[in-house]
Amino acid sequence: MISETDVMQIIVYAGNAKSLAMNAIKEAKSGEISGAKKMLEESKSNLKIAHQYHTDILQTFANNPEEVANMFLTHAQDHMMAAITATDFAKEFIDLHEAMQEMRILIKQNA
């Protein structure tokens, strides 16, 4: 049987991952690339934990065809997908802000 506690862990860790990813974007935007990268790694770490809980639940379904899914699990999966998307975008934004910062430095050096 699928534990509501396990489902809640997906929501908690995915929520943490999404928040960290969004904060990483803000850090990068303010020029704190190193801090942004650390937050992104922490985001990925939280996402990995959420994904492990999700995998365990999927294995429960695979081993028990009679197991019933519910809206709470669907909600948790939605949180996880949003966190994955936020983390993917955060990496791209951090890379973009880092490149812009490097360009600003080069422009100042050549001025």
C-alpha positions as a Python dict, from the first residue, in 0.01 Angstrom:
ca = {
    (1, 'M'): (0, 0, 0),
    (2, 'I'): (121, 347, -86),
    (3, 'S'): (189, 561, 219),
    (4, 'E'): (55, 917, 225),
    (5, 'T'): (376, 1005, 407),
    (6, 'D'): (580, 888, 106),
    (7, 'V'): (359, 1088, -130),
    (8, 'M'): (400, 1392, 93),
    (9, 'Q'): (778, 1352, 75),
    (10, 'I'): (757, 1400, -302),
    (11, 'I'): (567, 1725, -247),
    (12, 'V'): (809, 1848, 19),
    (13, 'Y'): (1131, 1771, -165),
    (14, 'A'): (997, 1881, -503),
    (15, 'G'): (874, 2205, -345),
    (16, 'N'): (1216, 2262, -193),
    (17, 'A'): (1380, 2192, -530),
    (18, 'K'): (1155, 2438, -712),
    (19, 'S'): (1206, 2712, -451),
    (20, 'L'): (1583, 2665, -461),
    (21, 'A'): (1583, 2676, -841),
    (22, 'M'): (1384, 2999, -845),
    (23, 'N'): (1612, 3152, -582),
    (24, 'A'): (1914, 3042, -785),
    (25, 'I'): (1779, 3241, -1078),
    (26, 'K'): (1743, 3548, -855),
    (27, 'E'): (2099, 3502, -729),
    (28, 'A'): (2231, 3479, -1083),
    (29, 'K'): (2034, 3785, -1185),
    (30, 'S'): (2196, 3982, -903),
    (31, 'G'): (2541, 3869, -1020),
    (32, 'E'): (2600, 3604, -755),
    (33, 'I'): (2681, 3322, -998),
    (34, 'S'): (2869, 3108, -746),
    (35, 'G'): (2581, 3124, -498),
    (36, 'A'): (2334, 3050, -777),
    (37, 'K'): (2526, 2739, -878),
    (38, 'K'): (2533, 2616, -518),
    (39, 'M'): (2157, 2666, -490),
    (40, 'L'): (2105, 2482, -817),
    (41, 'E'): (2305, 2186, -688),
    (42, 'E'): (2098, 2184, -369),
    (43, 'S'): (1786, 2198, -586),
    (44, 'K'): (1904, 1896, -782),
    (45, 'S'): (1978, 1712, -459),
    (46, 'N'): (1623, 1771, -333),
    (47, 'L'): (1484, 1669, -670),
    (48, 'K'): (1682, 1345, -658),
    (49, 'I'): (1524, 1259, -322),
    (50, 'A'): (1174, 1338, -454),
    (51, 'H'): (1246, 1123, -757),
    (52, 'Q'): (1354, 830, -537),
    (53, 'Y'): (1027, 843, -345),
    (54, 'H'): (843, 856, -677),
    (55, 'T'): (1039, 558, -809),
    (56, 'D'): (957, 359, -495),
    (57, 'I'): (588, 436, -540),
    (58, 'L'): (601, 332, -906),
    (59, 'Q'): (761, 4, -801),
    (60, 'T'): (472, -49, -560),
    (61, 'F'): (232, -7, -854),
    (62, 'A'): (437, -246, -1065),
    (63, 'N'): (432, -511, -793),
    (64, 'N'): (65, -460, -698),
    (65, 'P'): (-160, -414, -1001),
    (66, 'E'): (-458, -371, -766),
    (67, 'E'): (-301, -62, -605),
    (68, 'V'): (-518, 245, -660),
    (69, 'A'): (-375, 584, -755),
    (70, 'N'): (-534, 894, -607),
    (71, 'M'): (-543, 1268, -658),
    (72, 'F'): (-289, 1322, -381),
    (73, 'L'): (-32, 1123, -579),
    (74, 'T'): (-124, 1309, -897),
    (75, 'H'): (-72, 1636, -710),
    (76, 'A'): (271, 1516, -593),
    (77, 'Q'): (370, 1423, -947),
    (78, 'D'): (263, 1767, -1065),
    (79, 'H'): (490, 1926, -804),
    (80, 'M'): (778, 1708, -916),
    (81, 'M'): (733, 1795, -1282),
    (82, 'A'): (719, 2166, -1198),
    (83, 'A'): (1040, 2129, -998),
    (84, 'I'): (1213, 1950, -1286),
    (85, 'T'): (1113, 2229, -1523),
    (86, 'A'): (1223, 2502, -1281),
    (87, 'T'): (1558, 2332, -1227),
    (88, 'D'): (1615, 2293, -1601),
    (89, 'F'): (1531, 2658, -1663),
    (90, 'A'): (1743, 2771, -1368),
    (91, 'K'): (2050, 2611, -1521),
    (92, 'E'): (1988, 2791, -1848),
    (93, 'F'): (1931, 3127, -1678),
    (94, 'I'): (2240, 3088, -1462),
    (95, 'D'): (2449, 3009, -1770),
    (96, 'L'): (2300, 3311, -1947),
    (97, 'H'): (2367, 3548, -1657),
    (98, 'E'): (2719, 3412, -1622),
    (99, 'A'): (2788, 3474, -1991),
    (100, 'M'): (2645, 3827, -1964),
    (101, 'Q'): (2863, 3895, -1662),
    (102, 'E'): (3171, 3775, -1850),
    (103, 'M'): (3080, 3997, -2146),
    (104, 'R'): (3046, 4300, -1916),
    (105, 'I'): (3394, 4232, -1778),
    (106, 'L'): (3541, 4205, -2128),
    (107, 'I'): (3371, 4526, -2237),
    (108, 'K'): (3509, 4714, -1935),
    (109, 'Q'): (3858, 4575, -2000),
    (110, 'N'): (3850, 4685, -2363),
    (111, 'A'): (3702, 5029, -2297),
}
